Each structure stands twice: as C-alpha cells, then as structure tokens.
Amino acid sequence: ISLSPFDQLVVSNCLSQCNHLQRLKLDSTILQIHHDAIKSANPKVEFVLIPYQFFFDHLSVKEAQTFSDCKLPSNYLDVYIKKSTSVCALLHLVAIKGLEQLYLYLYNCTITVDSQYTQLEKAIQNSTLWWLHVIGGAPPEFFDALQVTSIRSLNVNIANGPEVVPLVNMTQLRVLWLGYTDPLPVLDGLCQREDALEYLKIYEPPNWDRDWTQEERSVVTTVLSKAKIREIVIRNGVSRSNWRTLSAALVCNDHVRKVFLIGVPDDLKEDIRRKLDTVELEF
C-alpha cells in the first residue's frame, strides 16, 4: 500500500500499541514507521525510520491537531503546504509538545485567518519551540499570536517586514534571519528594543540592489545606526553605493560588535575595513 507521510504517522502510532507484533517487514520507499515508539513496545520488531517531512495540499485544523496526539519521531518537523491552510492550523503545529524546531514551507499557500486562533493562546504559550522557520510568509495575525511564546530564534523568508515587527521586542528572541524581506521596519523596531538582539541576518533584501535615493539613504542610516544588534550579517543583493551607506551607518552603531558583509565588491573591501576598524569584520 502507499500512504502519505501524515497517514504513516497515524499508522506508526497504532502499530506502537500492538503488543503482539513480532515481525514487520516494510519497504522504506512505501511506508516508514516511527521506530522509537514501536521498538520500545516491541524490541524484536524490525523497523525503518519515519520521515520528519510532511507534504500537504491543504492542511486542516483537524489534521494539525492530530500531530499533537501522535508521538513524533524527532524534536524537529518540516511541513510543506502547497495550496491552503489557516492561522489556527499553523498555531496547532507551534503548540506541539516536545517540538523544538519547526520549518513551515508556505510558498504560494493561501492562509485564512480564522477567529478561533485567539483561543489557542494558552496552548502556544506552553510551546517548546526555540527555533521557527516561516518560509513563504504568513498573515500578521500569525506573527502577532507568537508573542506569547518563548521562541528564541526566528527565520522569516519572503514576508512583509511590518508583519514581523511585533516579534522584534520579545525579550526572549535572540536570533532573527530575514530573507527576501524588507528589513527596514524590523531595524526600526530594533531601535525600540530594551536589550540588543544577539544576531541579525539579512540576505537578499528586496530593492537593495538599486541605489537608494537621498531620502532612502537617510532612513537606512538612521535605523541602522541605532538598531540594537550585537552581530549582523548582510548577504548579497546590495549595490556598490548602498554598501557604502550601510558601512557608514554601522560605524555609528554603538551596539554592534561583529559584522559579516557578504557580496561586497573586492575594490570596496579595504575602504569599508578602514571605516569599521572598531568592530570584528569579515567579508
């Protein structure tokens, strides 16, 4: 038989309760089972590993809740959703007990905002997640709800910068990655933060590959010179002129201790190195 990864998880948990099972031979390309649960209940059973990657066209709230009822094979989970889901379903994944790392792949996925998500505050408040990856963006309601969690590391890819801002001032947030996402609203939010963010990574920021106008340079300089960050990485997608603006702004930032600038033209590196002589700098 051929089962989806989600059905595999359900089947594996049923098998783990089967005390009479002595031998189970499976083709790993057809069905992979949760070996820990089955092995503990039936030490003689032959087994293969269950996948930690799950693919859905549509992820319903009921399916998301099922994850919480099953013993997962790992403390990390990859979930790919191709077409549609809801904020409530995504928050059920965040609330899975024992889960430490969650990767949500939401490219071109339609995410509806259902009013029930507000009833999950207590569940996600007890979330054990410390690293969350949101690849493809999500509604602001999703990020807003995450403020009650203890997530320490967040990777947001292809999102709207303002949607992420509510999380910037979470005191427990220490690491933030922003990919293909306008970082200026986030940098502005970091200016208001009580303590410095330990690590900020910006990669392929949209529109930074064209030279900024005078007004844009002024905004960037203002927020980047005041943003409370200990370590910053800026990677690729930046024009020559903008590299100069960024380095000049970082010189004025009293919080920054370490700077990684990746993609700087070779003939600019020495000039930037002279400017940033008070911090640890790598290209």
PDB file of C-alpha atoms in Angstrom:
ATOM      1  CA  ILE A   1       0.000   0.000   0.000  1.00  0.00           C
ATOM      2  CA  SER A   2       1.037   3.603  -0.469  1.00  0.00           C
ATOM      3  CA  LEU A   3       0.445   6.032   2.371  1.00  0.00           C
ATOM      4  CA  SER A   4       1.074   9.716   2.726  1.00  0.00           C
ATOM      5  CA  PRO A   5       3.607  10.773   5.398  1.00  0.00           C
ATOM      6  CA  PHE A   6       0.715  12.005   7.522  1.00  0.00           C
ATOM      7  CA  ASP A   7      -1.018   8.619   7.334  1.00  0.00           C
ATOM      8  CA  GLN A   8       2.319   6.963   8.069  1.00  0.00           C
ATOM      9  CA  LEU A   9       2.482   8.884  11.337  1.00  0.00           C
ATOM     10  CA  VAL A  10      -1.003   7.748  12.331  1.00  0.00           C
ATOM     11  CA  VAL A  11      -0.296   4.131  11.352  1.00  0.00           C
ATOM     12  CA  SER A  12       3.023   4.085  13.186  1.00  0.00           C
ATOM     13  CA  ASN A  13       1.382   5.220  16.388  1.00  0.00           C
ATOM     14  CA  CYS A  14      -1.243   2.490  16.043  1.00  0.00           C
ATOM     15  CA  LEU A  15       1.482  -0.093  15.476  1.00  0.00           C
ATOM     16  CA  SER A  16       3.343   1.078  18.551  1.00  0.00           C
ATOM     17  CA  GLN A  17       0.366  -0.025  20.633  1.00  0.00           C
ATOM     18  CA  CYS A  18       0.295  -3.512  19.084  1.00  0.00           C
ATOM     19  CA  ASN A  19       1.943  -5.663  21.753  1.00  0.00           C
ATOM     20  CA  HIS A  20       1.562  -8.922  19.793  1.00  0.00           C
ATOM     21  CA  LEU A  21       3.541  -7.688  16.805  1.00  0.00           C
ATOM     22  CA  GLN A  22       6.746  -9.693  16.397  1.00  0.00           C
ATOM     23  CA  ARG A  23       7.956  -9.113  12.888  1.00  0.00           C
ATOM     24  CA  LEU A  24       7.138  -6.311  10.498  1.00  0.00           C
ATOM     25  CA  LYS A  25       8.904  -6.045   7.174  1.00  0.00           C
ATOM     26  CA  LEU A  26       8.356  -2.831   5.256  1.00  0.00           C
ATOM     27  CA  ASP A  27       9.669  -1.297   2.072  1.00  0.00           C
ATOM     28  CA  SER A  28      11.000   2.063   3.248  1.00  0.00           C
ATOM     29  CA  THR A  29      10.003   3.627  -0.081  1.00  0.00           C
ATOM     30  CA  ILE A  30       6.381   2.723   0.585  1.00  0.00           C
ATOM     31  CA  LEU A  31       5.957   3.056   4.346  1.00  0.00           C
ATOM     32  CA  GLN A  32       8.266   4.349   7.016  1.00  0.00           C
ATOM     33  CA  ILE A  33       7.327   3.985  10.663  1.00  0.00           C
ATOM     34  CA  HIS A  34       8.206   5.645  13.904  1.00  0.00           C
ATOM     35  CA  HIS A  35      10.887   3.300  15.149  1.00  0.00           C
ATOM     36  CA  ASP A  36      11.275   4.633  18.718  1.00  0.00           C
ATOM     37  CA  ALA A  37       7.670   4.028  19.774  1.00  0.00           C
ATOM     38  CA  ILE A  38       7.428   0.621  18.126  1.00  0.00           C
ATOM     39  CA  LYS A  39      10.862  -0.522  19.263  1.00  0.00           C
ATOM     40  CA  SER A  40      10.152   0.368  22.877  1.00  0.00           C
ATOM     41  CA  ALA A  41       6.889  -1.584  22.845  1.00  0.00           C
ATOM     42  CA  ASN A  42       8.216  -4.448  20.735  1.00  0.00           C
ATOM     43  CA  PRO A  43      12.014  -4.772  20.967  1.00  0.00           C
ATOM     44  CA  LYS A  44      12.164  -7.628  18.400  1.00  0.00           C
ATOM     45  CA  VAL A  45      10.365  -5.738  15.665  1.00  0.00           C
ATOM     46  CA  GLU A  46      12.353  -4.791  12.586  1.00  0.00           C
ATOM     47  CA  PHE A  47      11.813  -1.194  11.606  1.00  0.00           C
ATOM     48  CA  VAL A  48      12.838   1.726   9.427  1.00  0.00           C
ATOM     49  CA  LEU A  49      12.764   5.427  10.183  1.00  0.00           C
ATOM     50  CA  ILE A  50       9.701   7.587   9.791  1.00  0.00           C
ATOM     51  CA  PRO A  51      10.145  10.796   7.788  1.00  0.00           C
ATOM     52  CA  TYR A  52      10.136  14.126   9.549  1.00  0.00           C
ATOM     53  CA  GLN A  53       8.890  15.827   6.377  1.00  0.00           C
ATOM     54  CA  PHE A  54       5.169  16.081   5.690  1.00  0.00           C
ATOM     55  CA  PHE A  55       3.551  17.353   2.492  1.00  0.00           C
ATOM     56  CA  PHE A  56       0.007  18.675   2.232  1.00  0.00           C
ATOM     57  CA  ASP A  57      -2.041  20.317  -0.470  1.00  0.00           C
ATOM     58  CA  HIS A  58      -4.379  21.541   2.252  1.00  0.00           C
ATOM     59  CA  LEU A  59      -3.680  21.361   5.999  1.00  0.00           C
ATOM     60  CA  SER A  60      -6.853  21.444   8.076  1.00  0.00           C
ATOM     61  CA  VAL A  61      -7.154  22.249  11.762  1.00  0.00           C
ATOM     62  CA  LYS A  62      -8.138  18.632  12.441  1.00  0.00           C
ATOM     63  CA  GLU A  63      -5.015  17.292  10.723  1.00  0.00           C
ATOM     64  CA  ALA A  64      -2.819  19.783  12.561  1.00  0.00           C
ATOM     65  CA  GLN A  65      -4.337  18.694  15.874  1.00  0.00           C
ATOM     66  CA  THR A  66      -3.520  15.072  15.053  1.00  0.00           C
ATOM     67  CA  PHE A  67       0.181  15.883  15.211  1.00  0.00           C
ATOM     68  CA  SER A  68      -0.243  16.744  18.879  1.00  0.00           C
ATOM     69  CA  ASP A  69      -1.875  13.358  19.534  1.00  0.00           C
ATOM     70  CA  CYS A  70       0.955  11.413  17.895  1.00  0.00           C
ATOM     71  CA  LYS A  71       4.429  10.736  19.214  1.00  0.00           C
ATOM     72  CA  LEU A  72       6.768  12.443  16.767  1.00  0.00           C
ATOM     73  CA  PRO A  73       9.976  10.733  15.660  1.00  0.00           C
ATOM     74  CA  SER A  74      12.090  13.800  16.272  1.00  0.00           C
ATOM     75  CA  ASN A  75      12.094  17.136  18.051  1.00  0.00           C
ATOM     76  CA  TYR A  76      12.044  18.875  14.672  1.00  0.00           C
ATOM     77  CA  LEU A  77       9.489  18.833  11.905  1.00  0.00           C
ATOM     78  CA  ASP A  78       9.242  20.026   8.294  1.00  0.00           C
ATOM     79  CA  VAL A  79       5.748  20.789   6.985  1.00  0.00           C
ATOM     80  CA  TYR A  80       5.184  21.714   3.343  1.00  0.00           C
ATOM     81  CA  ILE A  81       1.757  23.134   2.489  1.00  0.00           C
ATOM     82  CA  LYS A  82       1.168  23.688  -1.223  1.00  0.00           C
ATOM     83  CA  LYS A  83      -2.253  25.284  -1.501  1.00  0.00           C
ATOM     84  CA  SER A  84      -4.086  26.314   1.653  1.00  0.00           C
ATOM     85  CA  THR A  85      -4.267  26.273   5.426  1.00  0.00           C
ATOM     86  CA  SER A  86      -5.300  28.571   8.271  1.00  0.00           C
ATOM     87  CA  VAL A  87      -3.666  30.543  11.068  1.00  0.00           C
ATOM     88  CA  CYS A  88      -5.367  28.221  13.564  1.00  0.00           C
ATOM     89  CA  ALA A  89      -3.853  25.120  11.936  1.00  0.00           C
ATOM     90  CA  LEU A  90      -0.373  26.645  11.913  1.00  0.00           C
ATOM     91  CA  LEU A  91      -0.626  27.584  15.586  1.00  0.00           C
ATOM     92  CA  HIS A  92      -1.607  23.997  16.439  1.00  0.00           C
ATOM     93  CA  LEU A  93       1.741  22.964  14.950  1.00  0.00           C
ATOM     94  CA  VAL A  94       3.538  25.588  17.031  1.00  0.00           C
ATOM     95  CA  ALA A  95       1.876  24.144  20.145  1.00  0.00           C
ATOM     96  CA  ILE A  96       3.107  20.555  19.624  1.00  0.00           C
ATOM     97  CA  LYS A  97       4.628  19.431  22.921  1.00  0.00           C
ATOM     98  CA  GLY A  98       8.278  18.474  22.782  1.00  0.00           C
ATOM     99  CA  LEU A  99       8.826  20.054  19.374  1.00  0.00           C
ATOM    100  CA  GLU A 100      11.917  22.284  19.329  1.00  0.00           C
ATOM    101  CA  GLN A 101      12.362  23.203  15.675  1.00  0.00           C
ATOM    102  CA  LEU A 102       9.568  23.745  13.161  1.00  0.00           C
ATOM    103  CA  TYR A 103      10.010  24.509   9.471  1.00  0.00           C
ATOM    104  CA  LEU A 104       6.889  25.806   7.703  1.00  0.00           C
ATOM    105  CA  TYR A 105       7.136  25.960   3.897  1.00  0.00           C
ATOM    106  CA  LEU A 106       4.269  28.119   2.707  1.00  0.00           C
ATOM    107  CA  TYR A 107       5.222  29.186  -0.823  1.00  0.00           C
ATOM    108  CA  ASN A 108       2.099  30.294  -2.738  1.00  0.00           C
ATOM    109  CA  CYS A 109      -0.037  28.956   0.094  1.00  0.00           C
ATOM    110  CA  THR A 110      -3.319  30.721   0.877  1.00  0.00           C
ATOM    111  CA  ILE A 111      -3.626  31.190   4.646  1.00  0.00           C
ATOM    112  CA  THR A 112      -7.031  32.139   6.008  1.00  0.00           C
ATOM    113  CA  VAL A 113      -7.468  33.961   9.294  1.00  0.00           C
ATOM    114  CA  ASP A 114      -9.998  32.066  11.401  1.00  0.00           C
ATOM    115  CA  SER A 115     -11.286  33.698  14.563  1.00  0.00           C
ATOM    116  CA  GLN A 116     -10.662  30.551  16.615  1.00  0.00           C
ATOM    117  CA  TYR A 117      -6.919  31.214  16.611  1.00  0.00           C
ATOM    118  CA  THR A 118      -7.352  33.609  19.540  1.00  0.00           C
ATOM    119  CA  GLN A 119      -8.475  30.643  21.676  1.00  0.00           C
ATOM    120  CA  LEU A 120      -5.074  28.968  21.307  1.00  0.00           C
ATOM    121  CA  GLU A 121      -3.108  31.498  23.351  1.00  0.00           C
ATOM    122  CA  LYS A 122      -2.719  29.189  26.347  1.00  0.00           C
ATOM    123  CA  ALA A 123      -1.630  26.250  24.170  1.00  0.00           C
ATOM    124  CA  ILE A 124       1.040  28.178  22.265  1.00  0.00           C
ATOM    125  CA  GLN A 125       2.177  29.884  25.471  1.00  0.00           C
ATOM    126  CA  ASN A 126       3.435  26.448  26.529  1.00  0.00           C
ATOM    127  CA  SER A 127       5.148  25.848  23.195  1.00  0.00           C
ATOM    128  CA  THR A 128       8.553  24.165  23.490  1.00  0.00           C
ATOM    129  CA  LEU A 129       9.776  25.655  20.203  1.00  0.00           C
ATOM    130  CA  TRP A 130      13.056  27.530  20.277  1.00  0.00           C
ATOM    131  CA  TRP A 131      13.554  27.846  16.507  1.00  0.00           C
ATOM    132  CA  LEU A 132      10.811  28.602  13.988  1.00  0.00           C
ATOM    133  CA  HIS A 133      11.295  28.918  10.231  1.00  0.00           C
ATOM    134  CA  VAL A 134       8.484  30.533   8.244  1.00  0.00           C
ATOM    135  CA  ILE A 135       9.341  30.211   4.565  1.00  0.00           C
ATOM    136  CA  GLY A 136       6.918  31.995   2.282  1.00  0.00           C
ATOM    137  CA  GLY A 137       5.320  34.475   4.672  1.00  0.00           C
ATOM    138  CA  ALA A 138       2.213  34.378   6.850  1.00  0.00           C
ATOM    139  CA  PRO A 139      -0.560  36.785   7.923  1.00  0.00           C
ATOM    140  CA  PRO A 140       0.259  39.349  10.631  1.00  0.00           C
ATOM    141  CA  GLU A 141      -2.199  37.574  12.942  1.00  0.00           C
ATOM    142  CA  PHE A 142       0.090  34.540  12.968  1.00  0.00           C
ATOM    143  CA  PHE A 143       3.174  36.523  13.959  1.00  0.00           C
ATOM    144  CA  ASP A 144       1.157  38.569  16.442  1.00  0.00           C
ATOM    145  CA  ALA A 145      -0.026  35.395  18.195  1.00  0.00           C
ATOM    146  CA  LEU A 146       3.561  34.189  18.579  1.00  0.00           C
ATOM    147  CA  GLN A 147       4.345  36.972  21.039  1.00  0.00           C
ATOM    148  CA  VAL A 148       3.282  34.769  23.953  1.00  0.00           C
ATOM    149  CA  THR A 149       5.789  32.038  23.023  1.00  0.00           C
ATOM    150  CA  SER A 150       9.379  31.623  24.168  1.00  0.00           C
ATOM    151  CA  ILE A 151      10.811  31.306  20.654  1.00  0.00           C
ATOM    152  CA  ARG A 152      14.466  32.348  20.711  1.00  0.00           C
ATOM    153  CA  SER A 153      15.314  32.046  17.020  1.00  0.00           C
ATOM    154  CA  LEU A 154      13.189  33.027  14.032  1.00  0.00           C
ATOM    155  CA  ASN A 155      13.837  32.714  10.309  1.00  0.00           C
ATOM    156  CA  VAL A 156      11.385  34.592   8.077  1.00  0.00           C
ATOM    157  CA  ASN A 157      11.692  34.252   4.321  1.00  0.00           C
ATOM    158  CA  ILE A 158       9.661  36.092   1.683  1.00  0.00           C
ATOM    159  CA  ALA A 159       7.424  38.036   4.038  1.00  0.00           C
ATOM    160  CA  ASN A 160       6.320  41.595   4.627  1.00  0.00           C
ATOM    161  CA  GLY A 161       8.649  43.315   7.078  1.00  0.00           C
ATOM    162  CA  PRO A 162       5.889  45.027   9.098  1.00  0.00           C
ATOM    163  CA  GLU A 163       4.298  41.641   9.857  1.00  0.00           C
ATOM    164  CA  VAL A 164       7.419  40.523  11.739  1.00  0.00           C
ATOM    165  CA  VAL A 165       7.798  43.698  13.820  1.00  0.00           C
ATOM    166  CA  PRO A 166       5.561  42.517  16.736  1.00  0.00           C
ATOM    167  CA  LEU A 167       8.127  39.806  17.493  1.00  0.00           C
ATOM    168  CA  VAL A 168      11.149  42.097  17.464  1.00  0.00           C
ATOM    169  CA  ASN A 169      10.592  43.341  21.008  1.00  0.00           C
ATOM    170  CA  MET A 170      10.157  39.869  22.502  1.00  0.00           C
ATOM    171  CA  THR A 171      12.901  39.803  25.130  1.00  0.00           C
ATOM    172  CA  GLN A 172      13.497  36.073  24.628  1.00  0.00           C
ATOM    173  CA  LEU A 173      14.108  36.472  20.870  1.00  0.00           C
ATOM    174  CA  ARG A 174      17.872  36.340  20.363  1.00  0.00           C
ATOM    175  CA  VAL A 175      18.337  35.397  16.704  1.00  0.00           C
ATOM    176  CA  LEU A 176      16.487  36.704  13.645  1.00  0.00           C
ATOM    177  CA  TRP A 177      17.008  35.830   9.985  1.00  0.00           C
ATOM    178  CA  LEU A 178      15.296  37.868   7.277  1.00  0.00           C
ATOM    179  CA  GLY A 179      15.422  36.559   3.712  1.00  0.00           C
ATOM    180  CA  TYR A 180      13.929  38.346   0.698  1.00  0.00           C
ATOM    181  CA  THR A 181      12.097  40.550   3.199  1.00  0.00           C
ATOM    182  CA  ASP A 182      12.297  44.317   3.646  1.00  0.00           C
ATOM    183  CA  PRO A 183      14.387  44.681   6.830  1.00  0.00           C
ATOM    184  CA  LEU A 184      13.804  48.404   7.430  1.00  0.00           C
ATOM    185  CA  PRO A 185      10.607  48.037   9.550  1.00  0.00           C
ATOM    186  CA  VAL A 186      12.410  45.412  11.638  1.00  0.00           C
ATOM    187  CA  LEU A 187      15.519  47.575  12.039  1.00  0.00           C
ATOM    188  CA  ASP A 188      13.281  50.430  13.134  1.00  0.00           C
ATOM    189  CA  GLY A 189      11.664  48.108  15.681  1.00  0.00           C
ATOM    190  CA  LEU A 190      15.092  47.084  16.979  1.00  0.00           C
ATOM    191  CA  CYS A 191      15.772  50.711  17.856  1.00  0.00           C
ATOM    192  CA  GLN A 192      12.977  50.465  20.444  1.00  0.00           C
ATOM    193  CA  ARG A 193      14.135  47.149  21.912  1.00  0.00           C
ATOM    194  CA  GLU A 194      15.234  47.164  25.570  1.00  0.00           C
ATOM    195  CA  ASP A 195      18.265  44.936  25.060  1.00  0.00           C
ATOM    196  CA  ALA A 196      20.276  44.134  21.956  1.00  0.00           C
ATOM    197  CA  LEU A 197      19.364  41.283  19.623  1.00  0.00           C
ATOM    198  CA  GLU A 198      22.251  38.819  19.607  1.00  0.00           C
ATOM    199  CA  TYR A 199      22.231  38.059  15.894  1.00  0.00           C
ATOM    200  CA  LEU A 200      20.535  39.514  12.817  1.00  0.00           C
ATOM    201  CA  LYS A 201      20.993  38.040   9.359  1.00  0.00           C
ATOM    202  CA  ILE A 202      19.722  39.892   6.300  1.00  0.00           C
ATOM    203  CA  TYR A 203      20.010  38.132   2.962  1.00  0.00           C
ATOM    204  CA  GLU A 204      18.865  39.172  -0.498  1.00  0.00           C
ATOM    205  CA  PRO A 205      16.884  42.195   0.765  1.00  0.00           C
ATOM    206  CA  PRO A 206      14.430  43.410  -1.922  1.00  0.00           C
ATOM    207  CA  ASN A 207      15.368  46.628  -3.731  1.00  0.00           C
ATOM    208  CA  TRP A 208      18.742  46.961  -2.051  1.00  0.00           C
ATOM    209  CA  ASP A 209      20.382  46.103  -5.361  1.00  0.00           C
ATOM    210  CA  ARG A 210      19.362  49.507  -6.759  1.00  0.00           C
ATOM    211  CA  ASP A 211      20.940  52.713  -5.465  1.00  0.00           C
ATOM    212  CA  TRP A 212      18.881  54.389  -2.770  1.00  0.00           C
ATOM    213  CA  THR A 213      17.552  57.907  -3.111  1.00  0.00           C
ATOM    214  CA  GLN A 214      18.792  60.548  -0.670  1.00  0.00           C
ATOM    215  CA  GLU A 215      15.651  60.090   1.425  1.00  0.00           C
ATOM    216  CA  GLU A 216      16.079  56.312   1.492  1.00  0.00           C
ATOM    217  CA  ARG A 217      19.738  56.634   2.492  1.00  0.00           C
ATOM    218  CA  SER A 218      18.734  58.893   5.345  1.00  0.00           C
ATOM    219  CA  VAL A 219      16.161  56.376   6.631  1.00  0.00           C
ATOM    220  CA  VAL A 220      18.587  53.455   6.387  1.00  0.00           C
ATOM    221  CA  THR A 221      21.348  55.377   8.121  1.00  0.00           C
ATOM    222  CA  THR A 222      19.039  56.446  10.947  1.00  0.00           C
ATOM    223  CA  VAL A 223      17.638  53.000  11.756  1.00  0.00           C
ATOM    224  CA  LEU A 224      20.817  51.004  11.183  1.00  0.00           C
ATOM    225  CA  SER A 225      22.943  53.319  13.313  1.00  0.00           C
ATOM    226  CA  LYS A 226      20.545  52.936  16.264  1.00  0.00           C
ATOM    227  CA  ALA A 227      19.292  49.348  15.928  1.00  0.00           C
ATOM    228  CA  LYS A 228      20.225  47.279  18.978  1.00  0.00           C
ATOM    229  CA  ILE A 229      22.166  44.359  17.463  1.00  0.00           C
ATOM    230  CA  ARG A 230      25.325  42.603  18.675  1.00  0.00           C
ATOM    231  CA  GLU A 231      26.134  40.726  15.484  1.00  0.00           C
ATOM    232  CA  ILE A 232      24.867  41.424  11.970  1.00  0.00           C
ATOM    233  CA  VAL A 233      25.186  39.608   8.658  1.00  0.00           C
ATOM    234  CA  ILE A 234      24.229  41.273   5.378  1.00  0.00           C
ATOM    235  CA  ARG A 235      24.425  38.898   2.443  1.00  0.00           C
ATOM    236  CA  ASN A 236      24.189  39.699  -1.278  1.00  0.00           C
ATOM    237  CA  GLY A 237      21.698  41.756  -3.225  1.00  0.00           C
ATOM    238  CA  VAL A 238      23.276  45.132  -2.342  1.00  0.00           C
ATOM    239  CA  SER A 239      24.560  47.761  -4.797  1.00  0.00           C
ATOM    240  CA  ARG A 240      28.014  49.366  -4.526  1.00  0.00           C
ATOM    241  CA  SER A 241      26.594  52.686  -3.350  1.00  0.00           C
ATOM    242  CA  ASN A 242      24.388  51.002  -0.794  1.00  0.00           C
ATOM    243  CA  TRP A 243      27.325  49.018   0.643  1.00  0.00           C
ATOM    244  CA  ARG A 244      28.984  52.368   1.378  1.00  0.00           C
ATOM    245  CA  THR A 245      25.840  53.680   3.071  1.00  0.00           C
ATOM    246  CA  LEU A 246      25.483  50.535   5.180  1.00  0.00           C
ATOM    247  CA  SER A 247      29.086  50.551   6.347  1.00  0.00           C
ATOM    248  CA  ALA A 248      28.896  54.256   7.239  1.00  0.00           C
ATOM    249  CA  ALA A 249      25.746  53.622   9.297  1.00  0.00           C
ATOM    250  CA  LEU A 250      27.289  50.656  11.125  1.00  0.00           C
ATOM    251  CA  VAL A 251      30.249  52.808  12.161  1.00  0.00           C
ATOM    252  CA  CYS A 252      27.826  54.896  14.226  1.00  0.00           C
ATOM    253  CA  ASN A 253      26.176  51.909  15.917  1.00  0.00           C
ATOM    254  CA  ASP A 254      27.465  51.512  19.492  1.00  0.00           C
ATOM    255  CA  HIS A 255      25.794  48.119  19.965  1.00  0.00           C
ATOM    256  CA  VAL A 256      27.348  46.196  17.075  1.00  0.00           C
ATOM    257  CA  ARG A 257      30.385  44.066  17.918  1.00  0.00           C
ATOM    258  CA  LYS A 258      30.692  41.813  14.872  1.00  0.00           C
ATOM    259  CA  VAL A 259      29.846  42.418  11.205  1.00  0.00           C
ATOM    260  CA  PHE A 260      29.707  39.987   8.259  1.00  0.00           C
ATOM    261  CA  LEU A 261      29.305  41.641   4.854  1.00  0.00           C
ATOM    262  CA  ILE A 262      28.979  39.030   2.109  1.00  0.00           C
ATOM    263  CA  GLY A 263      28.976  40.036  -1.542  1.00  0.00           C
ATOM    264  CA  VAL A 264      30.960  43.283  -1.211  1.00  0.00           C
ATOM    265  CA  PRO A 265      32.984  44.066  -4.384  1.00  0.00           C
ATOM    266  CA  ASP A 266      36.689  43.447  -3.799  1.00  0.00           C
ATOM    267  CA  ASP A 267      37.688  47.048  -4.551  1.00  0.00           C
ATOM    268  CA  LEU A 268      35.402  48.337  -1.747  1.00  0.00           C
ATOM    269  CA  LYS A 269      36.572  45.989   0.981  1.00  0.00           C
ATOM    270  CA  GLU A 270      39.639  47.926   2.092  1.00  0.00           C
ATOM    271  CA  ASP A 271      37.744  51.194   2.334  1.00  0.00           C
ATOM    272  CA  ILE A 272      34.997  49.519   4.382  1.00  0.00           C
ATOM    273  CA  ARG A 273      37.591  47.805   6.567  1.00  0.00           C
ATOM    274  CA  ARG A 274      39.118  51.186   7.431  1.00  0.00           C
ATOM    275  CA  LYS A 275      35.714  52.576   8.367  1.00  0.00           C
ATOM    276  CA  LEU A 276      34.755  49.615  10.536  1.00  0.00           C
ATOM    277  CA  ASP A 277      38.024  49.347  12.405  1.00  0.00           C
ATOM    278  CA  THR A 278      36.344  49.247  15.841  1.00  0.00           C
ATOM    279  CA  VAL A 279      34.385  46.016  15.225  1.00  0.00           C
ATOM    280  CA  GLU A 280      35.230  42.486  14.200  1.00  0.00           C
ATOM    281  CA  LEU A 281      34.681  42.447  10.433  1.00  0.00           C
ATOM    282  CA  GLU A 282      34.536  39.597   7.931  1.00  0.00           C
ATOM    283  CA  PHE A 283      33.739  39.532   4.229  1.00  0.00           C
TER     284      PHE A 283
END
